Amino acid sequence: QVQLVESGGGSVQAGGSLRLSCATSAYTYSRYCMGWFRQAPGKEREGVAGIYIGGGSTYYADSVKGRFTISQDNAKNTLNLQMNSLKPEDTAMYYCAADPKMWPLCDFKRSAKFGYWGRGTQVTVSS
């Protein structure tokens, strides 16, 4: 069983920054897919960033490229998402997700393929 707990959400003005963290027990696996998804009211959940744990490659949605950075902290067993130059359209509930079975075919565009999820953390960006 993989446990995921997000933190770091909050409210910020456009152009500001936030750093999300996801504490995970998934590090018991040596290789797995891990990512950040978001869901705004009335919209489908979308993948914004992902990382191949054990491989190092990353994925970013076009809407966040150049602004968001995903990273892992092995010492703290956390996955981080640094979000800079935030826009009002980034407002959403952000979820951390992991799946060891999908590796190495991590599909960060399909949330349904991830088997483990955190409860989410809210990010609100005001204009």
mmCIF file of N, CA and C in Angstrom:
data_model
loop_
_atom_site.group_PDB
_atom_site.id
_atom_site.type_symbol
_atom_site.label_atom_id
_atom_site.label_comp_id
_atom_site.label_asym_id
_atom_site.label_seq_id
_atom_site.Cartn_x
_atom_site.Cartn_y
_atom_site.Cartn_z
ATOM 1 N N GLN A 1 0.843 -1.184 0.000
ATOM 2 C CA GLN A 1 0.000 0.000 0.000
ATOM 3 C C GLN A 1 0.884 1.242 0.000
ATOM 4 N N VAL A 2 0.617 2.149 -0.917
ATOM 5 C CA VAL A 2 1.374 3.384 -1.028
ATOM 6 C C VAL A 2 0.551 4.526 -0.445
ATOM 7 N N GLN A 3 1.164 5.285 0.430
ATOM 8 C CA GLN A 3 0.480 6.446 1.012
ATOM 9 C C GLN A 3 1.095 7.731 0.491
ATOM 10 N N LEU A 4 0.247 8.687 0.191
ATOM 11 C CA LEU A 4 0.682 9.962 -0.352
ATOM 12 C C LEU A 4 -0.020 11.086 0.401
ATOM 13 N N VAL A 5 0.748 12.079 0.831
ATOM 14 C CA VAL A 5 0.168 13.210 1.562
ATOM 15 C C VAL A 5 0.752 14.503 1.010
ATOM 16 N N GLU A 6 -0.121 15.319 0.427
ATOM 17 C CA GLU A 6 0.314 16.584 -0.156
ATOM 18 C C GLU A 6 0.309 17.707 0.869
ATOM 19 N N SER A 7 1.148 18.693 0.614
ATOM 20 C CA SER A 7 1.167 19.901 1.439
ATOM 21 C C SER A 7 1.712 21.049 0.600
ATOM 22 N N GLY A 8 1.530 22.267 1.086
ATOM 23 C CA GLY A 8 2.134 23.412 0.430
ATOM 24 C C GLY A 8 1.201 24.273 -0.393
ATOM 25 N N GLY A 9 -0.045 23.874 -0.507
ATOM 26 C CA GLY A 9 -0.981 24.698 -1.264
ATOM 27 C C GLY A 9 -1.286 25.991 -0.542
ATOM 28 N N GLY A 10 -2.021 26.869 -1.219
ATOM 29 C CA GLY A 10 -2.394 28.130 -0.604
ATOM 30 C C GLY A 10 -2.886 29.116 -1.626
ATOM 31 N N SER A 11 -2.974 30.362 -1.220
ATOM 32 C CA SER A 11 -3.438 31.422 -2.098
ATOM 33 C C SER A 11 -2.297 32.367 -2.413
ATOM 34 N N VAL A 12 -2.215 32.767 -3.667
ATOM 35 C CA VAL A 12 -1.129 33.633 -4.101
ATOM 36 C C VAL A 12 -1.636 34.513 -5.238
ATOM 37 N N GLN A 13 -1.024 35.647 -5.417
ATOM 38 C CA GLN A 13 -1.381 36.511 -6.535
ATOM 39 C C GLN A 13 -0.678 36.041 -7.801
ATOM 40 N N ALA A 14 -1.256 36.409 -8.909
ATOM 41 C CA ALA A 14 -0.664 36.066 -10.200
ATOM 42 C C ALA A 14 0.782 36.543 -10.256
ATOM 43 N N GLY A 15 1.634 35.676 -10.787
ATOM 44 C CA GLY A 15 3.053 35.971 -10.851
ATOM 45 C C GLY A 15 3.843 35.434 -9.676
ATOM 46 N N GLY A 16 3.131 34.997 -8.653
ATOM 47 C CA GLY A 16 3.785 34.472 -7.468
ATOM 48 C C GLY A 16 4.206 33.021 -7.607
ATOM 49 N N SER A 17 4.712 32.477 -6.516
ATOM 50 C CA SER A 17 5.229 31.106 -6.517
ATOM 51 C C SER A 17 4.688 30.322 -5.328
ATOM 52 N N LEU A 18 4.585 29.024 -5.532
ATOM 53 C CA LEU A 18 4.255 28.089 -4.462
ATOM 54 C C LEU A 18 5.066 26.822 -4.674
ATOM 55 N N ARG A 19 5.299 26.118 -3.579
ATOM 56 C CA ARG A 19 6.005 24.845 -3.661
ATOM 57 C C ARG A 19 5.156 23.780 -2.985
ATOM 58 N N LEU A 20 4.763 22.803 -3.773
ATOM 59 C CA LEU A 20 4.000 21.683 -3.255
ATOM 60 C C LEU A 20 4.931 20.527 -2.918
ATOM 61 N N SER A 21 4.576 19.801 -1.882
ATOM 62 C CA SER A 21 5.343 18.612 -1.517
ATOM 63 C C SER A 21 4.393 17.439 -1.333
ATOM 64 N N CYS A 22 4.909 16.257 -1.621
ATOM 65 C CA CYS A 22 4.131 15.039 -1.457
ATOM 66 C C CYS A 22 4.989 14.038 -0.695
ATOM 67 N N ALA A 23 4.599 13.768 0.519
ATOM 68 C CA ALA A 23 5.293 12.753 1.311
ATOM 69 C C ALA A 23 4.764 11.391 0.905
ATOM 70 N N THR A 24 5.672 10.464 0.628
ATOM 71 C CA THR A 24 5.241 9.194 0.073
ATOM 72 C C THR A 24 5.942 8.010 0.704
ATOM 73 N N SER A 25 5.227 6.913 0.761
ATOM 74 C CA SER A 25 5.829 5.657 1.201
ATOM 75 C C SER A 25 6.230 4.815 -0.003
ATOM 76 N N ALA A 26 6.045 5.382 -1.214
ATOM 77 C CA ALA A 26 6.314 4.619 -2.433
ATOM 78 C C ALA A 26 7.792 4.338 -2.651
ATOM 79 N N TYR A 27 8.633 4.993 -1.850
ATOM 80 C CA TYR A 27 10.066 4.795 -2.048
ATOM 81 C C TYR A 27 10.524 3.384 -1.687
ATOM 82 N N THR A 28 9.606 2.573 -1.195
ATOM 83 C CA THR A 28 9.956 1.170 -0.979
ATOM 84 C C THR A 28 10.142 0.466 -2.323
ATOM 85 N N TYR A 29 9.560 1.069 -3.379
ATOM 86 C CA TYR A 29 9.777 0.565 -4.719
ATOM 87 C C TYR A 29 11.005 1.268 -5.307
ATOM 88 N N SER A 30 11.746 0.593 -6.149
ATOM 89 C CA SER A 30 12.924 1.209 -6.749
ATOM 90 C C SER A 30 12.576 1.949 -8.047
ATOM 91 N N ARG A 31 11.499 1.530 -8.672
ATOM 92 C CA ARG A 31 11.112 2.153 -9.933
ATOM 93 C C ARG A 31 9.596 2.291 -9.992
ATOM 94 N N TYR A 32 9.140 3.500 -10.255
ATOM 95 C CA TYR A 32 7.702 3.720 -10.375
ATOM 96 C C TYR A 32 7.439 5.075 -10.995
ATOM 97 N N CYS A 33 6.207 5.269 -11.375
ATOM 98 C CA CYS A 33 5.782 6.529 -11.961
ATOM 99 C C CYS A 33 5.182 7.395 -10.857
ATOM 100 N N MET A 34 5.496 8.664 -10.899
ATOM 101 C CA MET A 34 4.954 9.573 -9.897
ATOM 102 C C MET A 34 4.688 10.929 -10.535
ATOM 103 N N GLY A 35 3.569 11.518 -10.203
ATOM 104 C CA GLY A 35 3.237 12.765 -10.853
ATOM 105 C C GLY A 35 2.314 13.658 -10.064
ATOM 106 N N TRP A 36 2.137 14.840 -10.597
ATOM 107 C CA TRP A 36 1.211 15.824 -10.059
ATOM 108 C C TRP A 36 0.091 16.048 -11.066
ATOM 109 N N PHE A 37 -1.129 15.989 -10.563
ATOM 110 C CA PHE A 37 -2.305 16.245 -11.371
ATOM 111 C C PHE A 37 -3.073 17.396 -10.737
ATOM 112 N N ARG A 38 -3.944 18.011 -11.528
ATOM 113 C CA ARG A 38 -4.783 19.053 -10.958
ATOM 114 C C ARG A 38 -6.189 18.962 -11.542
ATOM 115 N N GLN A 39 -7.132 19.452 -10.762
ATOM 116 C CA GLN A 39 -8.519 19.446 -11.206
ATOM 117 C C GLN A 39 -9.203 20.721 -10.748
ATOM 118 N N ALA A 40 -9.657 21.481 -11.718
ATOM 119 C CA ALA A 40 -10.422 22.695 -11.439
ATOM 120 C C ALA A 40 -11.903 22.351 -11.460
ATOM 121 N N PRO A 41 -12.733 23.139 -10.792
ATOM 122 C CA PRO A 41 -14.175 22.859 -10.773
ATOM 123 C C PRO A 41 -14.744 22.761 -12.176
ATOM 124 N N GLY A 42 -15.478 21.699 -12.432
ATOM 125 C CA GLY A 42 -16.116 21.514 -13.720
ATOM 126 C C GLY A 42 -15.201 21.017 -14.821
ATOM 127 N N LYS A 43 -13.954 20.720 -14.469
ATOM 128 C CA LYS A 43 -12.999 20.265 -15.476
ATOM 129 C C LYS A 43 -12.460 18.881 -15.117
ATOM 130 N N GLU A 44 -11.926 18.210 -16.129
ATOM 131 C CA GLU A 44 -11.329 16.905 -15.895
ATOM 132 C C GLU A 44 -9.962 17.048 -15.212
ATOM 133 N N ARG A 45 -9.598 15.988 -14.529
ATOM 134 C CA ARG A 45 -8.285 15.983 -13.906
ATOM 135 C C ARG A 45 -7.219 15.882 -14.987
ATOM 136 N N GLU A 46 -6.188 16.706 -14.883
ATOM 137 C CA GLU A 46 -5.139 16.709 -15.897
ATOM 138 C C GLU A 46 -3.767 16.562 -15.249
ATOM 139 N N GLY A 47 -2.901 15.885 -15.974
ATOM 140 C CA GLY A 47 -1.540 15.740 -15.501
ATOM 141 C C GLY A 47 -0.736 16.987 -15.818
ATOM 142 N N VAL A 48 -0.023 17.502 -14.846
ATOM 143 C CA VAL A 48 0.781 18.701 -15.093
ATOM 144 C C VAL A 48 2.273 18.398 -15.098
ATOM 145 N N ALA A 49 2.710 17.434 -14.317
ATOM 146 C CA ALA A 49 4.129 17.101 -14.278
ATOM 147 C C ALA A 49 4.301 15.682 -13.762
ATOM 148 N N GLY A 50 5.341 15.023 -14.241
ATOM 149 C CA GLY A 50 5.592 13.661 -13.796
ATOM 150 C C GLY A 50 7.070 13.337 -13.835
ATOM 151 N N ILE A 51 7.411 12.268 -13.141
ATOM 152 C CA ILE A 51 8.808 11.857 -13.101
ATOM 153 C C ILE A 51 8.901 10.346 -13.056
ATOM 154 N N TYR A 52 9.894 9.828 -13.745
ATOM 155 C CA TYR A 52 10.152 8.399 -13.759
ATOM 156 C C TYR A 52 11.103 8.107 -12.604
ATOM 157 N N ILE A 53 10.584 7.710 -11.471
ATOM 158 C CA ILE A 53 11.421 7.412 -10.326
ATOM 159 C C ILE A 53 12.244 6.163 -10.643
ATOM 160 N N GLY A 54 13.554 6.300 -10.560
ATOM 161 C CA GLY A 54 14.442 5.203 -10.919
ATOM 162 C C GLY A 54 15.025 5.393 -12.307
ATOM 163 N N GLY A 55 14.454 6.359 -13.031
ATOM 164 C CA GLY A 55 14.951 6.661 -14.368
ATOM 165 C C GLY A 55 15.383 8.108 -14.497
ATOM 166 N N GLY A 56 14.601 9.002 -13.901
ATOM 167 C CA GLY A 56 14.975 10.408 -13.867
ATOM 168 C C GLY A 56 14.314 11.291 -14.881
ATOM 169 N N SER A 57 13.739 10.704 -15.922
ATOM 170 C CA SER A 57 13.083 11.542 -16.940
ATOM 171 C C SER A 57 11.863 12.221 -16.351
ATOM 172 N N THR A 58 11.538 13.375 -16.928
ATOM 173 C CA THR A 58 10.389 14.131 -16.452
ATOM 174 C C THR A 58 9.436 14.451 -17.585
ATOM 175 N N TYR A 59 8.219 14.798 -17.192
ATOM 176 C CA TYR A 59 7.176 15.180 -18.138
ATOM 177 C C TYR A 59 6.526 16.459 -17.623
ATOM 178 N N TYR A 60 6.203 17.337 -18.548
ATOM 179 C CA TYR A 60 5.466 18.545 -18.208
ATOM 180 C C TYR A 60 4.374 18.784 -19.243
ATOM 181 N N ALA A 61 3.226 19.176 -18.771
ATOM 182 C CA ALA A 61 2.179 19.606 -19.693
ATOM 183 C C ALA A 61 2.607 20.913 -20.344
ATOM 184 N N ASP A 62 2.175 21.127 -21.564
ATOM 185 C CA ASP A 62 2.564 22.346 -22.283
ATOM 186 C C ASP A 62 2.189 23.604 -21.506
ATOM 187 N N SER A 63 1.087 23.538 -20.790
ATOM 188 C CA SER A 63 0.591 24.719 -20.083
ATOM 189 C C SER A 63 1.486 25.156 -18.919
ATOM 190 N N VAL A 64 2.391 24.260 -18.472
ATOM 191 C CA VAL A 64 3.229 24.613 -17.318
ATOM 192 C C VAL A 64 4.717 24.582 -17.631
ATOM 193 N N LYS A 65 5.087 24.206 -18.843
ATOM 194 C CA LYS A 65 6.501 24.132 -19.201
ATOM 195 C C LYS A 65 7.166 25.477 -19.010
ATOM 196 N N GLY A 66 8.346 25.441 -18.389
ATOM 197 C CA GLY A 66 9.089 26.665 -18.142
ATOM 198 C C GLY A 66 8.682 27.370 -16.866
ATOM 199 N N ARG A 67 7.576 26.935 -16.255
ATOM 200 C CA ARG A 67 7.107 27.576 -15.022
ATOM 201 C C ARG A 67 7.128 26.616 -13.831
ATOM 202 N N PHE A 68 6.851 25.358 -14.087
ATOM 203 C CA PHE A 68 6.805 24.357 -13.008
ATOM 204 C C PHE A 68 8.023 23.450 -13.107
ATOM 205 N N THR A 69 8.506 22.997 -11.955
ATOM 206 C CA THR A 69 9.614 22.061 -11.910
ATOM 207 C C THR A 69 9.310 20.956 -10.908
ATOM 208 N N ILE A 70 9.379 19.724 -11.372
ATOM 209 C CA ILE A 70 9.150 18.583 -10.499
ATOM 210 C C ILE A 70 10.496 18.020 -10.070
ATOM 211 N N SER A 71 10.575 17.604 -8.803
ATOM 212 C CA SER A 71 11.835 17.054 -8.304
ATOM 213 C C SER A 71 11.543 16.082 -7.167
ATOM 214 N N GLN A 72 12.508 15.222 -6.903
ATOM 215 C CA GLN A 72 12.357 14.272 -5.807
ATOM 216 C C GLN A 72 13.446 14.521 -4.777
ATOM 217 N N ASP A 73 13.088 14.355 -3.533
ATOM 218 C CA ASP A 73 14.030 14.481 -2.429
ATOM 219 C C ASP A 73 14.120 13.111 -1.774
ATOM 220 N N ASN A 74 15.137 12.358 -2.139
ATOM 221 C CA ASN A 74 15.256 10.993 -1.643
ATOM 222 C C ASN A 74 15.439 10.946 -0.134
ATOM 223 N N ALA A 75 16.149 11.929 0.407
ATOM 224 C CA ALA A 75 16.412 11.926 1.846
ATOM 225 C C ALA A 75 15.131 12.090 2.650
ATOM 226 N N LYS A 76 14.181 12.843 2.086
ATOM 227 C CA LYS A 76 12.935 13.104 2.807
ATOM 228 C C LYS A 76 11.766 12.289 2.285
ATOM 229 N N ASN A 77 12.027 11.452 1.271
ATOM 230 C CA ASN A 77 10.952 10.661 0.662
ATOM 231 C C ASN A 77 9.798 11.543 0.207
ATOM 232 N N THR A 78 10.125 12.612 -0.482
ATOM 233 C CA THR A 78 9.097 13.519 -0.955
ATOM 234 C C THR A 78 9.269 13.819 -2.437
ATOM 235 N N LEU A 79 8.144 14.170 -3.038
ATOM 236 C CA LEU A 79 8.118 14.655 -4.408
ATOM 237 C C LEU A 79 7.684 16.106 -4.342
ATOM 238 N N ASN A 80 8.410 16.971 -5.007
ATOM 239 C CA ASN A 80 8.113 18.394 -4.937
ATOM 240 C C ASN A 80 7.663 18.939 -6.293
ATOM 241 N N LEU A 81 6.898 20.006 -6.239
ATOM 242 C CA LEU A 81 6.507 20.723 -7.442
ATOM 243 C C LEU A 81 6.686 22.208 -7.170
ATOM 244 N N GLN A 82 7.717 22.776 -7.768
ATOM 245 C CA GLN A 82 7.955 24.211 -7.652
ATOM 246 C C GLN A 82 7.170 24.900 -8.751
ATOM 247 N N MET A 83 6.295 25.809 -8.354
ATOM 248 C CA MET A 83 5.435 26.485 -9.313
ATOM 249 C C MET A 83 5.740 27.978 -9.282
ATOM 250 N N ASN A 84 6.232 28.477 -10.385
ATOM 251 C CA ASN A 84 6.581 29.885 -10.515
ATOM 252 C C ASN A 84 5.690 30.545 -11.556
ATOM 253 N N SER A 85 5.677 31.850 -11.538
ATOM 254 C CA SER A 85 4.894 32.628 -12.502
ATOM 255 C C SER A 85 3.465 32.113 -12.592
ATOM 256 N N LEU A 86 2.867 31.940 -11.462
ATOM 257 C CA LEU A 86 1.528 31.362 -11.413
ATOM 258 C C LEU A 86 0.497 32.263 -12.067
ATOM 259 N N LYS A 87 -0.482 31.619 -12.685
ATOM 260 C CA LYS A 87 -1.544 32.316 -13.389
ATOM 261 C C LYS A 87 -2.903 31.938 -12.765
ATOM 262 N N PRO A 88 -3.897 32.768 -12.929
ATOM 263 C CA PRO A 88 -5.222 32.404 -12.403
ATOM 264 C C PRO A 88 -5.722 31.066 -12.913
ATOM 265 N N GLU A 89 -5.356 30.718 -14.140
ATOM 266 C CA GLU A 89 -5.798 29.435 -14.687
ATOM 267 C C GLU A 89 -5.097 28.237 -14.057
ATOM 268 N N ASP A 90 -4.118 28.479 -13.207
ATOM 269 C CA ASP A 90 -3.489 27.393 -12.456
ATOM 270 C C ASP A 90 -4.292 27.022 -11.212
ATOM 271 N N THR A 91 -5.318 27.794 -10.929
ATOM 272 C CA THR A 91 -6.153 27.523 -9.760
ATOM 273 C C THR A 91 -6.827 26.169 -9.893
ATOM 274 N N ALA A 92 -6.618 25.324 -8.901
ATOM 275 C CA ALA A 92 -7.162 23.965 -8.931
ATOM 276 C C ALA A 92 -6.791 23.237 -7.644
ATOM 277 N N MET A 93 -7.382 22.067 -7.482
ATOM 278 C CA MET A 93 -6.921 21.148 -6.451
ATOM 279 C C MET A 93 -5.797 20.334 -7.075
ATOM 280 N N TYR A 94 -4.679 20.265 -6.400
ATOM 281 C CA TYR A 94 -3.523 19.547 -6.913
ATOM 282 C C TYR A 94 -3.357 18.232 -6.151
ATOM 283 N N TYR A 95 -3.167 17.174 -6.923
ATOM 284 C CA TYR A 95 -3.042 15.831 -6.358
ATOM 285 C C TYR A 95 -1.706 15.212 -6.737
ATOM 286 N N CYS A 96 -1.168 14.478 -5.811
ATOM 287 C CA CYS A 96 0.015 13.669 -6.038
ATOM 288 C C CYS A 96 -0.453 12.241 -6.326
ATOM 289 N N ALA A 97 0.184 11.592 -7.283
ATOM 290 C CA ALA A 97 -0.207 10.237 -7.639
ATOM 291 C C ALA A 97 1.024 9.387 -7.907
ATOM 292 N N ALA A 98 0.878 8.103 -7.686
ATOM 293 C CA ALA A 98 1.989 7.183 -7.916
ATOM 294 C C ALA A 98 1.468 5.851 -8.423
ATOM 295 N N ASP A 99 2.315 5.159 -9.181
ATOM 296 C CA ASP A 99 1.962 3.821 -9.628
ATOM 297 C C ASP A 99 3.221 3.044 -9.987
ATOM 298 N N PRO A 100 3.501 1.958 -9.274
ATOM 299 C CA PRO A 100 4.690 1.176 -9.580
ATOM 300 C C PRO A 100 4.507 0.206 -10.753
ATOM 301 N N LYS A 101 3.254 -0.164 -11.033
ATOM 302 C CA LYS A 101 3.021 -1.183 -12.053
ATOM 303 C C LYS A 101 3.194 -0.642 -13.461
ATOM 304 N N MET A 102 2.975 0.653 -13.651
ATOM 305 C CA MET A 102 2.997 1.239 -14.980
ATOM 306 C C MET A 102 4.416 1.418 -15.501
ATOM 307 N N TRP A 103 5.393 1.511 -14.596
ATOM 308 C CA TRP A 103 6.778 1.749 -14.985
ATOM 309 C C TRP A 103 7.268 0.646 -15.904
ATOM 310 N N PRO A 104 8.015 0.950 -17.016
ATOM 311 C CA PRO A 104 8.500 2.263 -17.425
ATOM 312 C C PRO A 104 7.562 3.007 -18.372
ATOM 313 N N LEU A 105 6.374 2.467 -18.583
ATOM 314 C CA LEU A 105 5.442 3.115 -19.517
ATOM 315 C C LEU A 105 4.544 4.101 -18.781
ATOM 316 N N CYS A 106 5.149 5.059 -18.115
ATOM 317 C CA CYS A 106 4.392 6.053 -17.351
ATOM 318 C C CYS A 106 3.581 6.918 -18.313
ATOM 319 N N ASP A 107 2.299 7.025 -18.040
ATOM 320 C CA ASP A 107 1.413 7.834 -18.871
ATOM 321 C C ASP A 107 0.838 8.943 -18.003
ATOM 322 N N PHE A 108 1.506 10.079 -18.016
ATOM 323 C CA PHE A 108 1.125 11.172 -17.135
ATOM 324 C C PHE A 108 -0.081 11.950 -17.650
ATOM 325 N N LYS A 109 -0.572 11.580 -18.820
ATOM 326 C CA LYS A 109 -1.764 12.238 -19.357
ATOM 327 C C LYS A 109 -3.054 11.532 -18.938
ATOM 328 N N ARG A 110 -2.918 10.353 -18.385
ATOM 329 C CA ARG A 110 -4.099 9.560 -18.028
ATOM 330 C C ARG A 110 -4.143 9.286 -16.530
ATOM 331 N N SER A 111 -4.908 10.051 -15.837
ATOM 332 C CA SER A 111 -4.987 9.903 -14.387
ATOM 333 C C SER A 111 -5.546 8.544 -13.989
ATOM 334 N N ALA A 112 -6.392 7.951 -14.831
ATOM 335 C CA ALA A 112 -7.014 6.671 -14.500
ATOM 336 C C ALA A 112 -6.002 5.539 -14.375
ATOM 337 N N LYS A 113 -4.809 5.739 -14.923
ATOM 338 C CA LYS A 113 -3.798 4.687 -14.869
ATOM 339 C C LYS A 113 -3.018 4.692 -13.563
ATOM 340 N N PHE A 114 -3.215 5.710 -12.750
ATOM 341 C CA PHE A 114 -2.481 5.777 -11.485
ATOM 342 C C PHE A 114 -3.317 5.151 -10.375
ATOM 343 N N GLY A 115 -2.691 4.269 -9.632
ATOM 344 C CA GLY A 115 -3.435 3.525 -8.632
ATOM 345 C C GLY A 115 -3.452 4.132 -7.243
ATOM 346 N N TYR A 116 -2.530 5.043 -6.970
ATOM 347 C CA TYR A 116 -2.426 5.624 -5.633
ATOM 348 C C TYR A 116 -2.506 7.142 -5.711
ATOM 349 N N TRP A 117 -3.304 7.699 -4.813
ATOM 350 C CA TRP A 117 -3.548 9.140 -4.826
ATOM 351 C C TRP A 117 -3.522 9.728 -3.432
ATOM 352 N N GLY A 118 -3.065 10.977 -3.365
ATOM 353 C CA GLY A 118 -3.220 11.734 -2.142
ATOM 354 C C GLY A 118 -4.584 12.397 -2.127
ATOM 355 N N ARG A 119 -4.878 13.129 -1.053
ATOM 356 C CA ARG A 119 -6.184 13.782 -0.924
ATOM 357 C C ARG A 119 -6.214 15.145 -1.581
ATOM 358 N N GLY A 120 -5.073 15.671 -1.945
ATOM 359 C CA GLY A 120 -5.030 16.936 -2.649
ATOM 360 C C GLY A 120 -4.744 18.127 -1.765
ATOM 361 N N THR A 121 -4.272 19.179 -2.421
ATOM 362 C CA THR A 121 -4.031 20.456 -1.749
ATOM 363 C C THR A 121 -4.470 21.570 -2.698
ATOM 364 N N GLN A 122 -5.181 22.550 -2.157
ATOM 365 C CA GLN A 122 -5.772 23.589 -2.994
ATOM 366 C C GLN A 122 -4.762 24.679 -3.313
ATOM 367 N N VAL A 123 -4.746 25.070 -4.582
ATOM 368 C CA VAL A 123 -3.942 26.204 -5.038
ATOM 369 C C VAL A 123 -4.894 27.218 -5.656
ATOM 370 N N THR A 124 -4.840 28.433 -5.149
ATOM 371 C CA THR A 124 -5.693 29.499 -5.667
ATOM 372 C C THR A 124 -4.823 30.679 -6.071
ATOM 373 N N VAL A 125 -4.958 31.089 -7.332
ATOM 374 C CA VAL A 125 -4.172 32.199 -7.862
ATOM 375 C C VAL A 125 -5.139 33.314 -8.248
ATOM 376 N N SER A 126 -4.959 34.459 -7.636
ATOM 377 C CA SER A 126 -5.834 35.591 -7.911
ATOM 378 C C SER A 126 -5.163 36.570 -8.869
ATOM 379 N N SER A 127 -5.993 37.228 -9.649
ATOM 380 C CA SER A 127 -5.450 38.172 -10.645
ATOM 381 C C SER A 127 -5.260 39.559 -10.064
#
